[in-house]
Amino acid sequence: QRLKAAVHYTVGCLCEEVAEDKDVQFSKQTIAAISEITFRQCENFAKDLEMFARHAKRSTVTTEDVKLLARRSNSLLKYITQKSEELASSNMEQKEKKKKKSGAAKGGRTSGEQETAVTESEDSNMA
Amino acid sequence: KERRCQKQVRCHENWSLSAEEFEIWDRLYRIKESDGIKEPILPQTHFETLENLEEISQHEEKATHELSLSEWRIWQNRPFPTFMVDHSDRCYHFISVMEMIELMRLEQGDCGYELELQPHLRVEDVTVQRNKSHLSVTSST
Protein backbone atom coordinates (compact mmCIF):
# COMPACT_ATOMS: atom_id res chain seq x y z
CA GLN A 1 0.00 0.00 0.00
CA ARG A 2 2.82 2.34 0.83
CA LEU A 3 4.39 1.63 -2.54
CA LYS A 4 1.11 2.18 -4.31
CA ALA A 5 0.65 5.47 -2.52
CA ALA A 6 4.06 6.66 -3.69
CA VAL A 7 3.30 5.59 -7.26
CA HIS A 8 -0.05 7.30 -7.08
CA TYR A 9 1.52 10.51 -5.84
CA THR A 10 4.16 10.52 -8.56
CA VAL A 11 1.65 9.69 -11.27
CA GLY A 12 -0.45 12.58 -10.00
CA CYS A 13 2.51 14.96 -10.34
CA LEU A 14 3.35 13.74 -13.83
CA CYS A 15 -0.26 13.95 -14.92
CA GLU A 16 -0.41 17.47 -13.65
CA GLU A 17 2.58 18.40 -15.79
CA VAL A 18 0.90 16.86 -18.82
CA ALA A 19 -2.35 18.58 -17.94
CA GLU A 20 -0.66 21.97 -17.87
CA ASP A 21 1.30 21.23 -21.00
CA LYS A 22 -1.61 20.01 -23.10
CA ASP A 23 -4.29 22.06 -21.43
CA VAL A 24 -6.45 19.06 -20.64
CA GLN A 25 -7.73 17.69 -17.37
CA PHE A 26 -7.48 14.27 -15.79
CA SER A 27 -10.19 13.02 -13.49
CA LYS A 28 -9.08 11.54 -10.18
CA GLN A 29 -10.27 8.19 -11.42
CA THR A 30 -8.09 8.47 -14.50
CA ILE A 31 -5.06 9.18 -12.37
CA ALA A 32 -5.96 6.27 -10.10
CA ALA A 33 -6.24 3.97 -13.12
CA ILE A 34 -2.86 5.10 -14.49
CA SER A 35 -1.33 4.50 -11.07
CA GLU A 36 -2.71 1.01 -10.84
CA ILE A 37 -1.56 0.21 -14.38
CA THR A 38 1.89 1.57 -13.53
CA PHE A 39 2.06 -0.48 -10.38
CA ARG A 40 1.11 -3.66 -12.18
CA GLN A 41 3.35 -2.89 -15.11
CA CYS A 42 6.24 -2.76 -12.65
CA GLU A 43 5.57 -6.37 -11.87
CA ASN A 44 5.87 -7.22 -15.56
CA PHE A 45 9.06 -5.18 -15.80
CA ALA A 46 10.59 -6.69 -12.70
CA LYS A 47 9.98 -10.23 -13.90
CA ASP A 48 11.21 -9.50 -17.41
CA LEU A 49 14.34 -7.75 -16.15
CA GLU A 50 15.10 -10.68 -13.91
CA MET A 51 14.65 -13.13 -16.77
CA PHE A 52 16.72 -11.04 -19.19
CA ALA A 53 19.55 -10.88 -16.70
CA ARG A 54 19.33 -14.58 -15.97
CA HIS A 55 19.29 -15.31 -19.69
CA ALA A 56 22.63 -13.55 -19.91
CA LYS A 57 23.83 -15.54 -16.87
CA ARG A 58 23.91 -12.46 -14.74
CA SER A 59 22.27 -11.91 -11.40
CA THR A 60 22.51 -8.15 -11.72
CA VAL A 61 20.13 -6.25 -13.92
CA THR A 62 21.99 -3.87 -16.23
CA THR A 63 21.03 -1.13 -18.65
CA GLU A 64 21.10 -3.69 -21.45
CA ASP A 65 18.20 -5.49 -19.80
CA VAL A 66 16.33 -2.24 -19.47
CA LYS A 67 16.84 -1.54 -23.17
CA LEU A 68 15.28 -4.89 -23.96
CA LEU A 69 12.14 -3.75 -22.19
CA ALA A 70 11.91 -0.90 -24.68
CA ARG A 71 12.52 -3.01 -27.77
CA ARG A 72 9.01 -2.87 -29.20
CA SER A 73 9.14 0.74 -30.28
CA ASN A 74 12.09 2.11 -32.19
CA SER A 75 11.41 5.59 -30.89
CA LEU A 76 11.31 4.43 -27.31
CA LEU A 77 14.41 2.32 -27.75
CA LYS A 78 16.29 5.23 -29.28
CA TYR A 79 15.22 7.50 -26.45
CA ILE A 80 16.24 5.02 -23.77
CA THR A 81 19.52 4.31 -25.49
CA GLN A 82 20.30 8.01 -25.72
CA LYS A 83 19.54 8.53 -22.06
CA SER A 84 21.62 5.54 -21.18
CA GLU A 85 24.58 6.80 -23.18
CA GLU A 86 24.28 10.29 -21.77
CA LEU A 87 24.52 8.85 -18.33
CA ALA A 88 27.19 6.32 -19.11
CA SER A 89 29.43 9.11 -20.31
CA SER A 90 29.05 10.85 -17.00
CA ASN A 91 30.36 9.55 -13.73
CA MET A 92 30.10 5.92 -12.68
CA GLU A 93 28.84 7.10 -9.35
CA GLN A 94 25.74 8.33 -11.09
CA LYS A 95 24.64 4.89 -12.09
CA GLU A 96 21.74 5.06 -9.74
CA LYS A 97 20.46 8.14 -11.47
CA LYS A 98 20.73 6.31 -14.75
CA LYS A 99 17.98 4.00 -13.69
CA LYS A 100 15.89 6.92 -12.67
CA LYS A 101 16.24 8.67 -15.97
CA SER A 102 15.80 5.70 -18.23
CA GLY A 103 12.76 4.81 -16.20
CA ALA A 104 11.37 8.28 -16.69
CA ALA A 105 11.22 7.63 -20.40
CA LYS A 106 8.42 5.21 -19.84
CA GLY A 107 6.39 8.02 -18.47
CA GLY A 108 5.24 7.80 -14.92
CA ARG A 109 6.76 4.46 -14.16
CA THR A 110 9.81 6.06 -12.68
CA SER A 111 9.58 5.73 -8.97
CA GLY A 112 7.54 2.60 -9.21
CA GLU A 113 9.93 0.73 -11.39
CA GLN A 114 12.84 1.26 -9.08
CA GLU A 115 11.01 0.47 -5.94
CA THR A 116 9.14 -2.48 -7.27
CA ALA A 117 12.27 -3.95 -8.71
CA VAL A 118 13.98 -3.53 -5.41
CA THR A 119 11.28 -5.11 -3.38
CA GLU A 120 10.14 -7.80 -5.74
CA SER A 121 13.22 -9.24 -7.30
CA GLU A 122 15.85 -10.39 -4.92
CA ASP A 123 18.64 -9.89 -7.42
CA SER A 124 17.66 -6.51 -8.67
CA ASN A 125 20.78 -4.77 -7.58
CA MET A 126 20.44 -2.47 -10.50
CA ALA A 127 23.47 -0.28 -9.94
CA LYS B 1 -5.61 -30.96 -45.45
CA GLU B 2 -2.76 -32.69 -43.70
CA ARG B 3 -2.88 -35.44 -46.24
CA ARG B 4 -2.48 -32.94 -48.98
CA CYS B 5 0.49 -31.40 -47.26
CA GLN B 6 2.24 -34.72 -47.07
CA LYS B 7 1.53 -35.47 -50.68
CA GLN B 8 2.97 -32.15 -51.69
CA VAL B 9 6.09 -32.31 -49.59
CA ARG B 10 8.31 -32.26 -52.62
CA CYS B 11 7.14 -28.92 -53.99
CA HIS B 12 6.72 -27.54 -50.48
CA GLU B 13 10.39 -27.48 -49.69
CA ASN B 14 10.48 -23.80 -50.52
CA TRP B 15 9.52 -21.09 -48.06
CA SER B 16 6.90 -19.89 -50.49
CA LEU B 17 3.62 -21.44 -51.53
CA SER B 18 3.60 -24.10 -54.18
CA ALA B 19 1.50 -23.56 -57.29
CA GLU B 20 -1.29 -25.65 -55.86
CA GLU B 21 -1.21 -23.92 -52.48
CA PHE B 22 -1.20 -20.58 -54.19
CA GLU B 23 -4.26 -21.56 -56.17
CA ILE B 24 -6.07 -22.55 -52.95
CA TRP B 25 -5.05 -19.38 -51.18
CA ASP B 26 -6.07 -17.26 -54.14
CA ARG B 27 -9.46 -18.90 -54.41
CA LEU B 28 -10.46 -19.33 -50.77
CA TYR B 29 -8.62 -16.86 -48.54
CA ARG B 30 -7.20 -13.98 -50.52
CA ILE B 31 -9.11 -10.72 -50.10
CA LYS B 32 -9.96 -9.22 -53.44
CA GLU B 33 -11.63 -5.98 -54.38
CA SER B 34 -14.77 -7.81 -55.38
CA ASP B 35 -15.15 -9.20 -51.85
CA GLY B 36 -16.52 -5.93 -50.56
CA ILE B 37 -14.58 -6.28 -47.33
CA LYS B 38 -11.65 -4.21 -46.31
CA GLU B 39 -8.21 -5.55 -45.80
CA PRO B 40 -7.54 -5.91 -42.07
CA ILE B 41 -4.55 -4.03 -40.70
CA LEU B 42 -3.18 -3.66 -37.20
CA PRO B 43 -2.74 -0.27 -35.58
CA GLN B 44 0.85 0.95 -35.53
CA THR B 45 2.65 1.92 -32.38
CA HIS B 46 2.91 5.61 -31.85
CA PHE B 47 4.44 7.55 -29.00
CA GLU B 48 2.69 10.75 -28.11
CA THR B 49 5.58 12.08 -26.05
CA LEU B 50 8.52 11.04 -28.23
CA GLU B 51 9.51 11.78 -31.79
CA ASN B 52 8.37 8.89 -33.89
CA LEU B 53 10.84 6.96 -35.99
CA GLU B 54 8.36 4.41 -37.24
CA GLU B 55 7.44 4.56 -40.87
CA ILE B 56 4.11 6.20 -41.35
CA SER B 57 1.37 3.95 -42.58
CA GLN B 58 1.22 3.79 -46.35
CA HIS B 59 -2.21 2.20 -46.47
CA GLU B 60 -5.09 3.98 -48.09
CA GLU B 61 -7.34 4.44 -45.09
CA LYS B 62 -10.57 3.67 -46.80
CA ALA B 63 -9.58 0.37 -48.30
CA THR B 64 -8.52 -1.07 -44.98
CA HIS B 65 -10.13 -2.04 -41.73
CA GLU B 66 -7.93 -1.16 -38.78
CA LEU B 67 -8.46 -3.78 -36.12
CA SER B 68 -9.59 -2.09 -32.94
CA LEU B 69 -8.28 -3.06 -29.51
CA SER B 70 -10.74 -0.87 -27.67
CA GLU B 71 -14.16 -0.98 -29.26
CA TRP B 72 -15.20 -3.99 -27.16
CA ARG B 73 -13.69 -2.73 -23.92
CA ILE B 74 -16.84 -3.28 -21.87
CA TRP B 75 -16.31 -7.02 -22.41
CA GLN B 76 -12.78 -6.95 -21.11
CA ASN B 77 -13.26 -6.96 -17.35
CA ARG B 78 -13.41 -10.75 -17.31
CA PRO B 79 -11.12 -13.41 -18.75
CA PHE B 80 -12.09 -14.65 -22.16
CA PRO B 81 -12.09 -18.39 -22.84
CA THR B 82 -8.80 -19.95 -23.79
CA PHE B 83 -7.93 -22.97 -25.88
CA MET B 84 -4.31 -24.07 -25.65
CA VAL B 85 -2.61 -20.93 -24.38
CA ASP B 86 -3.45 -19.70 -20.91
CA HIS B 87 -3.86 -16.07 -20.03
CA SER B 88 -0.59 -14.43 -19.03
CA ASP B 89 0.01 -12.42 -15.85
CA ARG B 90 0.06 -9.33 -18.00
CA CYS B 91 -3.33 -10.28 -19.36
CA TYR B 92 -4.76 -10.77 -15.88
CA HIS B 93 -3.38 -7.38 -14.87
CA PHE B 94 -5.18 -5.90 -17.84
CA ILE B 95 -8.45 -7.58 -16.87
CA SER B 96 -8.17 -6.39 -13.27
CA VAL B 97 -7.55 -2.83 -14.32
CA MET B 98 -10.52 -2.93 -16.69
CA GLU B 99 -12.64 -4.15 -13.79
CA MET B 100 -11.26 -1.40 -11.55
CA ILE B 101 -12.11 1.20 -14.21
CA GLU B 102 -15.59 -0.27 -14.52
CA LEU B 103 -16.12 0.16 -10.78
CA MET B 104 -14.72 3.68 -10.77
CA ARG B 105 -16.93 4.69 -13.67
CA LEU B 106 -19.80 4.94 -11.20
CA GLU B 107 -17.86 7.10 -8.76
CA GLN B 108 -18.89 10.65 -8.26
CA GLY B 109 -16.27 13.19 -7.20
CA ASP B 110 -14.04 11.63 -4.58
CA CYS B 111 -11.86 8.78 -5.64
CA GLY B 112 -11.93 5.67 -3.47
CA TYR B 113 -8.50 4.61 -4.64
CA GLU B 114 -7.04 7.90 -3.54
CA LEU B 115 -8.75 7.81 -0.16
CA GLU B 116 -7.55 4.28 0.42
CA LEU B 117 -3.92 5.04 -0.36
CA GLN B 118 -3.45 8.47 1.07
CA PRO B 119 -2.80 7.32 4.66
CA HIS B 120 0.04 5.13 3.38
CA LEU B 121 1.97 7.88 1.61
CA ARG B 122 5.40 8.54 3.11
CA VAL B 123 7.11 11.72 2.07
CA GLU B 124 10.51 10.04 1.94
CA ASP B 125 9.35 7.74 -0.86
CA VAL B 126 8.65 10.49 -3.33
CA THR B 127 10.45 13.43 -4.86
CA VAL B 128 9.00 16.57 -3.44
CA GLN B 129 10.74 19.07 -5.66
CA ARG B 130 7.41 20.56 -6.64
CA ASN B 131 5.81 22.65 -3.96
CA LYS B 132 2.31 21.59 -4.75
CA SER B 133 0.82 19.00 -2.48
CA HIS B 134 -0.84 15.91 -3.83
CA LEU B 135 -4.20 17.26 -2.82
CA SER B 136 -3.85 20.30 -5.00
CA VAL B 137 -2.67 18.06 -7.81
CA THR B 138 -5.83 16.09 -7.99
CA SER B 139 -8.27 18.74 -6.96
CA SER B 140 -7.00 21.08 -9.64
CA THR B 141 -7.54 18.43 -12.26
mmCIF file of C-alpha atoms in Angstrom:
data_model
loop_
_atom_site.group_PDB
_atom_site.id
_atom_site.type_symbol
_atom_site.label_atom_id
_atom_site.label_comp_id
_atom_site.label_asym_id
_atom_site.label_seq_id
_atom_site.Cartn_x
_atom_site.Cartn_y
_atom_site.Cartn_z
ATOM 1 C CA GLN A 1 0.000 0.000 0.000
ATOM 2 C CA ARG A 2 2.824 2.338 0.834
ATOM 3 C CA LEU A 3 4.391 1.627 -2.541
ATOM 4 C CA LYS A 4 1.108 2.178 -4.312
ATOM 5 C CA ALA A 5 0.651 5.466 -2.518
ATOM 6 C CA ALA A 6 4.065 6.655 -3.687
ATOM 7 C CA VAL A 7 3.303 5.591 -7.256
ATOM 8 C CA HIS A 8 -0.055 7.303 -7.084
ATOM 9 C CA TYR A 9 1.522 10.506 -5.838
ATOM 10 C CA THR A 10 4.157 10.525 -8.560
ATOM 11 C CA VAL A 11 1.645 9.692 -11.268
ATOM 12 C CA GLY A 12 -0.448 12.578 -10.002
ATOM 13 C CA CYS A 13 2.509 14.958 -10.336
ATOM 14 C CA LEU A 14 3.352 13.737 -13.828
ATOM 15 C CA CYS A 15 -0.260 13.946 -14.923
ATOM 16 C CA GLU A 16 -0.412 17.468 -13.647
ATOM 17 C CA GLU A 17 2.577 18.395 -15.795
ATOM 18 C CA VAL A 18 0.904 16.861 -18.818
ATOM 19 C CA ALA A 19 -2.355 18.582 -17.944
ATOM 20 C CA GLU A 20 -0.659 21.967 -17.870
ATOM 21 C CA ASP A 21 1.302 21.226 -21.000
ATOM 22 C CA LYS A 22 -1.606 20.008 -23.100
ATOM 23 C CA ASP A 23 -4.291 22.059 -21.429
ATOM 24 C CA VAL A 24 -6.446 19.058 -20.637
ATOM 25 C CA GLN A 25 -7.728 17.688 -17.374
ATOM 26 C CA PHE A 26 -7.481 14.270 -15.792
ATOM 27 C CA SER A 27 -10.194 13.021 -13.487
ATOM 28 C CA LYS A 28 -9.082 11.539 -10.181
ATOM 29 C CA GLN A 29 -10.267 8.187 -11.419
ATOM 30 C CA THR A 30 -8.089 8.470 -14.500
ATOM 31 C CA ILE A 31 -5.059 9.177 -12.373
ATOM 32 C CA ALA A 32 -5.957 6.271 -10.103
ATOM 33 C CA ALA A 33 -6.241 3.970 -13.123
ATOM 34 C CA ILE A 34 -2.864 5.102 -14.490
ATOM 35 C CA SER A 35 -1.328 4.498 -11.067
ATOM 36 C CA GLU A 36 -2.708 1.010 -10.836
ATOM 37 C CA ILE A 37 -1.556 0.205 -14.379
ATOM 38 C CA THR A 38 1.887 1.572 -13.529
ATOM 39 C CA PHE A 39 2.064 -0.484 -10.381
ATOM 40 C CA ARG A 40 1.106 -3.657 -12.181
ATOM 41 C CA GLN A 41 3.352 -2.887 -15.115
ATOM 42 C CA CYS A 42 6.240 -2.755 -12.645
ATOM 43 C CA GLU A 43 5.572 -6.373 -11.869
ATOM 44 C CA ASN A 44 5.872 -7.225 -15.563
ATOM 45 C CA PHE A 45 9.059 -5.182 -15.798
ATOM 46 C CA ALA A 46 10.591 -6.692 -12.704
ATOM 47 C CA LYS A 47 9.976 -10.228 -13.898
ATOM 48 C CA ASP A 48 11.212 -9.496 -17.405
ATOM 49 C CA LEU A 49 14.345 -7.749 -16.150
ATOM 50 C CA GLU A 50 15.097 -10.685 -13.914
ATOM 51 C CA MET A 51 14.652 -13.133 -16.769
ATOM 52 C CA PHE A 52 16.719 -11.040 -19.187
ATOM 53 C CA ALA A 53 19.553 -10.877 -16.702
ATOM 54 C CA ARG A 54 19.325 -14.575 -15.972
ATOM 55 C CA HIS A 55 19.285 -15.311 -19.688
ATOM 56 C CA ALA A 56 22.626 -13.555 -19.911
ATOM 57 C CA LYS A 57 23.831 -15.545 -16.870
ATOM 58 C CA ARG A 58 23.915 -12.458 -14.737
ATOM 59 C CA SER A 59 22.266 -11.908 -11.401
ATOM 60 C CA THR A 60 22.510 -8.152 -11.717
ATOM 61 C CA VAL A 61 20.127 -6.255 -13.921
ATOM 62 C CA THR A 62 21.989 -3.870 -16.229
ATOM 63 C CA THR A 63 21.031 -1.131 -18.652
ATOM 64 C CA GLU A 64 21.098 -3.693 -21.446
ATOM 65 C CA ASP A 65 18.199 -5.487 -19.805
ATOM 66 C CA VAL A 66 16.326 -2.235 -19.472
ATOM 67 C CA LYS A 67 16.842 -1.545 -23.167
ATOM 68 C CA LEU A 68 15.275 -4.892 -23.963
ATOM 69 C CA LEU A 69 12.139 -3.745 -22.191
ATOM 70 C CA ALA A 70 11.910 -0.902 -24.677
ATOM 71 C CA ARG A 71 12.522 -3.012 -27.773
ATOM 72 C CA ARG A 72 9.006 -2.867 -29.199
ATOM 73 C CA SER A 73 9.137 0.736 -30.278
ATOM 74 C CA ASN A 74 12.094 2.112 -32.194
ATOM 75 C CA SER A 75 11.406 5.592 -30.889
ATOM 76 C CA LEU A 76 11.314 4.427 -27.312
ATOM 77 C CA LEU A 77 14.410 2.318 -27.750
ATOM 78 C CA LYS A 78 16.287 5.233 -29.277
ATOM 79 C CA TYR A 79 15.218 7.496 -26.447
ATOM 80 C CA ILE A 80 16.237 5.018 -23.773
ATOM 81 C CA THR A 81 19.518 4.310 -25.485
ATOM 82 C CA GLN A 82 20.296 8.005 -25.716
ATOM 83 C CA LYS A 83 19.542 8.527 -22.061
ATOM 84 C CA SER A 84 21.615 5.539 -21.180
ATOM 85 C CA GLU A 85 24.584 6.804 -23.183
ATOM 86 C CA GLU A 86 24.284 10.285 -21.772
ATOM 87 C CA LEU A 87 24.521 8.845 -18.331
ATOM 88 C CA ALA A 88 27.188 6.319 -19.105
ATOM 89 C CA SER A 89 29.426 9.109 -20.313
ATOM 90 C CA SER A 90 29.049 10.852 -17.004
ATOM 91 C CA ASN A 91 30.361 9.550 -13.728
ATOM 92 C CA MET A 92 30.101 5.921 -12.684
ATOM 93 C CA GLU A 93 28.840 7.100 -9.351
ATOM 94 C CA GLN A 94 25.736 8.333 -11.094
ATOM 95 C CA LYS A 95 24.640 4.890 -12.095
ATOM 96 C CA GLU A 96 21.740 5.064 -9.744
ATOM 97 C CA LYS A 97 20.464 8.144 -11.467
ATOM 98 C CA LYS A 98 20.734 6.311 -14.749
ATOM 99 C CA LYS A 99 17.977 4.004 -13.690
ATOM 100 C CA LYS A 100 15.892 6.918 -12.671
ATOM 101 C CA LYS A 101 16.238 8.673 -15.971
ATOM 102 C CA SER A 102 15.797 5.701 -18.233
ATOM 103 C CA GLY A 103 12.763 4.811 -16.204
ATOM 104 C CA ALA A 104 11.369 8.284 -16.687
ATOM 105 C CA ALA A 105 11.216 7.634 -20.404
ATOM 106 C CA LYS A 106 8.417 5.211 -19.836
ATOM 107 C CA GLY A 107 6.392 8.024 -18.474
ATOM 108 C CA GLY A 108 5.244 7.796 -14.920
ATOM 109 C CA ARG A 109 6.757 4.458 -14.163
ATOM 110 C CA THR A 110 9.811 6.060 -12.679
ATOM 111 C CA SER A 111 9.579 5.733 -8.969
ATOM 112 C CA GLY A 112 7.538 2.599 -9.212
ATOM 113 C CA GLU A 113 9.928 0.733 -11.395
ATOM 114 C CA GLN A 114 12.843 1.262 -9.079
ATOM 115 C CA GLU A 115 11.015 0.470 -5.941
ATOM 116 C CA THR A 116 9.141 -2.481 -7.269
ATOM 117 C CA ALA A 117 12.268 -3.945 -8.706
ATOM 118 C CA VAL A 118 13.980 -3.527 -5.411
ATOM 119 C CA THR A 119 11.279 -5.110 -3.378
ATOM 120 C CA GLU A 120 10.138 -7.798 -5.739
ATOM 121 C CA SER A 121 13.220 -9.236 -7.298
ATOM 122 C CA GLU A 122 15.845 -10.386 -4.920
ATOM 123 C CA ASP A 123 18.641 -9.888 -7.419
ATOM 124 C CA SER A 124 17.664 -6.510 -8.675
ATOM 125 C CA ASN A 125 20.778 -4.770 -7.580
ATOM 126 C CA MET A 126 20.443 -2.469 -10.502
ATOM 127 C CA ALA A 127 23.466 -0.282 -9.937
ATOM 128 C CA LYS B 1 -5.605 -30.961 -45.450
ATOM 129 C CA GLU B 2 -2.760 -32.691 -43.702
ATOM 130 C CA ARG B 3 -2.881 -35.444 -46.241
ATOM 131 C CA ARG B 4 -2.481 -32.938 -48.982
ATOM 132 C CA CYS B 5 0.495 -31.398 -47.262
ATOM 133 C CA GLN B 6 2.242 -34.716 -47.072
ATOM 134 C CA LYS B 7 1.534 -35.470 -50.676
ATOM 135 C CA GLN B 8 2.970 -32.153 -51.685
ATOM 136 C CA VAL B 9 6.087 -32.308 -49.587
ATOM 137 C CA ARG B 10 8.312 -32.258 -52.622
ATOM 138 C CA CYS B 11 7.139 -28.919 -53.991
ATOM 139 C CA HIS B 12 6.719 -27.542 -50.478
ATOM 140 C CA GLU B 13 10.389 -27.480 -49.687
ATOM 141 C CA ASN B 14 10.481 -23.800 -50.524
ATOM 142 C CA TRP B 15 9.518 -21.088 -48.065
ATOM 143 C CA SER B 16 6.901 -19.888 -50.490
ATOM 144 C CA LEU B 17 3.622 -21.439 -51.530
ATOM 145 C CA SER B 18 3.603 -24.104 -54.178
ATOM 146 C CA ALA B 19 1.499 -23.560 -57.294
ATOM 147 C CA GLU B 20 -1.291 -25.649 -55.861
ATOM 148 C CA GLU B 21 -1.211 -23.922 -52.483
ATOM 149 C CA PHE B 22 -1.201 -20.578 -54.193
ATOM 150 C CA GLU B 23 -4.263 -21.561 -56.173
ATOM 151 C CA ILE B 24 -6.074 -22.546 -52.954
ATOM 152 C CA TRP B 25 -5.047 -19.382 -51.182
ATOM 153 C CA ASP B 26 -6.067 -17.256 -54.136
ATOM 154 C CA ARG B 27 -9.461 -18.896 -54.413
ATOM 155 C CA LEU B 28 -10.455 -19.325 -50.765
ATOM 156 C CA TYR B 29 -8.623 -16.858 -48.544
ATOM 157 C CA ARG B 30 -7.203 -13.978 -50.519
ATOM 158 C CA ILE B 31 -9.112 -10.721 -50.102
ATOM 159 C CA LYS B 32 -9.955 -9.221 -53.445
ATOM 160 C CA GLU B 33 -11.626 -5.977 -54.384
ATOM 161 C CA SER B 34 -14.770 -7.808 -55.383
ATOM 162 C CA ASP B 35 -15.153 -9.200 -51.854
ATOM 163 C CA GLY B 36 -16.520 -5.934 -50.563
ATOM 164 C CA ILE B 37 -14.584 -6.279 -47.334
ATOM 165 C CA LYS B 38 -11.650 -4.215 -46.306
ATOM 166 C CA GLU B 39 -8.206 -5.549 -45.805
ATOM 167 C CA PRO B 40 -7.537 -5.914 -42.068
ATOM 168 C CA ILE B 41 -4.545 -4.033 -40.701
ATOM 169 C CA LEU B 42 -3.176 -3.663 -37.201
ATOM 170 C CA PRO B 43 -2.743 -0.270 -35.576
ATOM 171 C CA GLN B 44 0.851 0.953 -35.534
ATOM 172 C CA THR B 45 2.647 1.923 -32.377
ATOM 173 C CA HIS B 46 2.907 5.613 -31.855
ATOM 174 C CA PHE B 47 4.440 7.549 -28.997
ATOM 175 C CA GLU B 48 2.691 10.754 -28.111
ATOM 176 C CA THR B 49 5.577 12.082 -26.050
ATOM 177 C CA LEU B 50 8.518 11.045 -28.228
ATOM 178 C CA GLU B 51 9.508 11.778 -31.788
ATOM 179 C CA ASN B 52 8.368 8.888 -33.890
ATOM 180 C CA LEU B 53 10.836 6.958 -35.994
ATOM 181 C CA GLU B 54 8.364 4.407 -37.238
ATOM 182 C CA GLU B 55 7.441 4.561 -40.869
ATOM 183 C CA ILE B 56 4.110 6.204 -41.353
ATOM 184 C CA SER B 57 1.368 3.955 -42.580
ATOM 185 C CA GLN B 58 1.216 3.794 -46.346
ATOM 186 C CA HIS B 59 -2.207 2.205 -46.472
ATOM 187 C CA GLU B 60 -5.088 3.977 -48.089
ATOM 188 C CA GLU B 61 -7.335 4.440 -45.090
ATOM 189 C CA LYS B 62 -10.574 3.669 -46.802
ATOM 190 C CA ALA B 63 -9.582 0.367 -48.303
ATOM 191 C CA THR B 64 -8.524 -1.070 -44.978
ATOM 192 C CA HIS B 65 -10.133 -2.045 -41.728
ATOM 193 C CA GLU B 66 -7.930 -1.162 -38.782
ATOM 194 C CA LEU B 67 -8.456 -3.777 -36.119
ATOM 195 C CA SER B 68 -9.586 -2.093 -32.938
ATOM 196 C CA LEU B 69 -8.278 -3.059 -29.508
ATOM 197 C CA SER B 70 -10.743 -0.869 -27.669
ATOM 198 C CA GLU B 71 -14.159 -0.975 -29.262
ATOM 199 C CA TRP B 72 -15.202 -3.987 -27.165
ATOM 200 C CA ARG B 73 -13.689 -2.731 -23.924
ATOM 201 C CA ILE B 74 -16.841 -3.283 -21.874
ATOM 202 C CA TRP B 75 -16.307 -7.019 -22.407
ATOM 203 C CA GLN B 76 -12.777 -6.946 -21.108
ATOM 204 C CA ASN B 77 -13.261 -6.960 -17.349
ATOM 205 C CA ARG B 78 -13.411 -10.749 -17.314
ATOM 206 C CA PRO B 79 -11.122 -13.410 -18.745
ATOM 207 C CA PHE B 80 -12.094 -14.651 -22.160
ATOM 208 C CA PRO B 81 -12.090 -18.391 -22.838
ATOM 209 C CA THR B 82 -8.804 -19.955 -23.786
ATOM 210 C CA PHE B 83 -7.931 -22.969 -25.878
ATOM 211 C CA MET B 84 -4.307 -24.068 -25.648
ATOM 212 C CA VAL B 85 -2.612 -20.931 -24.382
ATOM 213 C CA ASP B 86 -3.448 -19.695 -20.909
ATOM 214 C CA HIS B 87 -3.855 -16.067 -20.031
ATOM 215 C CA SER B 88 -0.587 -14.429 -19.032
ATOM 216 C CA ASP B 89 0.006 -12.421 -15.850
ATOM 217 C CA ARG B 90 0.064 -9.329 -17.997
ATOM 218 C CA CYS B 91 -3.327 -10.281 -19.358
ATOM 219 C CA TYR B 92 -4.761 -10.769 -15.877
ATOM 220 C CA HIS B 93 -3.384 -7.379 -14.867
ATOM 221 C CA PHE B 94 -5.184 -5.900 -17.839
ATOM 222 C CA ILE B 95 -8.454 -7.583 -16.872
ATOM 223 C CA SER B 96 -8.170 -6.390 -13.267
ATOM 224 C CA VAL B 97 -7.553 -2.833 -14.325
ATOM 225 C CA MET B 98 -10.518 -2.933 -16.693
ATOM 226 C CA GLU B 99 -12.641 -4.145 -13.786
ATOM 227 C CA MET B 100 -11.258 -1.400 -11.554
ATOM 228 C CA ILE B 101 -12.106 1.198 -14.207
ATOM 229 C CA GLU B 102 -15.585 -0.266 -14.519
ATOM 230 C CA LEU B 103 -16.125 0.161 -10.784
ATOM 231 C CA MET B 104 -14.720 3.683 -10.772
ATOM 232 C CA ARG B 105 -16.933 4.687 -13.671
ATOM 233 C CA LEU B 106 -19.800 4.942 -11.202
ATOM 234 C CA GLU B 107 -17.860 7.099 -8.764
ATOM 235 C CA GLN B 108 -18.889 10.652 -8.261
ATOM 236 C CA GLY B 109 -16.272 13.189 -7.203
ATOM 237 C CA ASP B 110 -14.038 11.632 -4.579
ATOM 238 C CA CYS B 111 -11.861 8.777 -5.644
ATOM 239 C CA GLY B 112 -11.928 5.668 -3.471
ATOM 240 C CA TYR B 113 -8.504 4.612 -4.643
ATOM 241 C CA GLU B 114 -7.037 7.896 -3.536
ATOM 242 C CA LEU B 115 -8.753 7.807 -0.155
ATOM 243 C CA GLU B 116 -7.546 4.281 0.420
ATOM 244 C CA LEU B 117 -3.919 5.039 -0.365
ATOM 245 C CA GLN B 118 -3.452 8.471 1.065
ATOM 246 C CA PRO B 119 -2.798 7.321 4.656
ATOM 247 C CA HIS B 120 0.036 5.128 3.382
ATOM 248 C CA LEU B 121 1.965 7.876 1.609
ATOM 249 C CA ARG B 122 5.400 8.539 3.110
ATOM 250 C CA VAL B 123 7.106 11.721 2.073
ATOM 251 C CA GLU B 124 10.514 10.041 1.942
ATOM 252 C CA ASP B 125 9.348 7.740 -0.859
ATOM 253 C CA VAL B 126 8.653 10.493 -3.331
ATOM 254 C CA THR B 127 10.452 13.431 -4.863
ATOM 255 C CA VAL B 128 9.000 16.573 -3.445
ATOM 256 C CA GLN B 129 10.735 19.073 -5.656
ATOM 257 C CA ARG B 130 7.408 20.560 -6.637
ATOM 258 C CA ASN B 131 5.806 22.646 -3.956
ATOM 259 C CA LYS B 132 2.309 21.589 -4.751
ATOM 260 C CA SER B 133 0.820 19.002 -2.484
ATOM 261 C CA HIS B 134 -0.837 15.912 -3.833
ATOM 262 C CA LEU B 135 -4.199 17.256 -2.819
ATOM 263 C CA SER B 136 -3.854 20.298 -4.998
ATOM 264 C CA VAL B 137 -2.668 18.062 -7.809
ATOM 265 C CA THR B 138 -5.835 16.094 -7.992
ATOM 266 C CA SER B 139 -8.271 18.742 -6.958
ATOM 267 C CA SER B 140 -6.999 21.081 -9.636
ATOM 268 C CA THR B 141 -7.543 18.434 -12.264
#
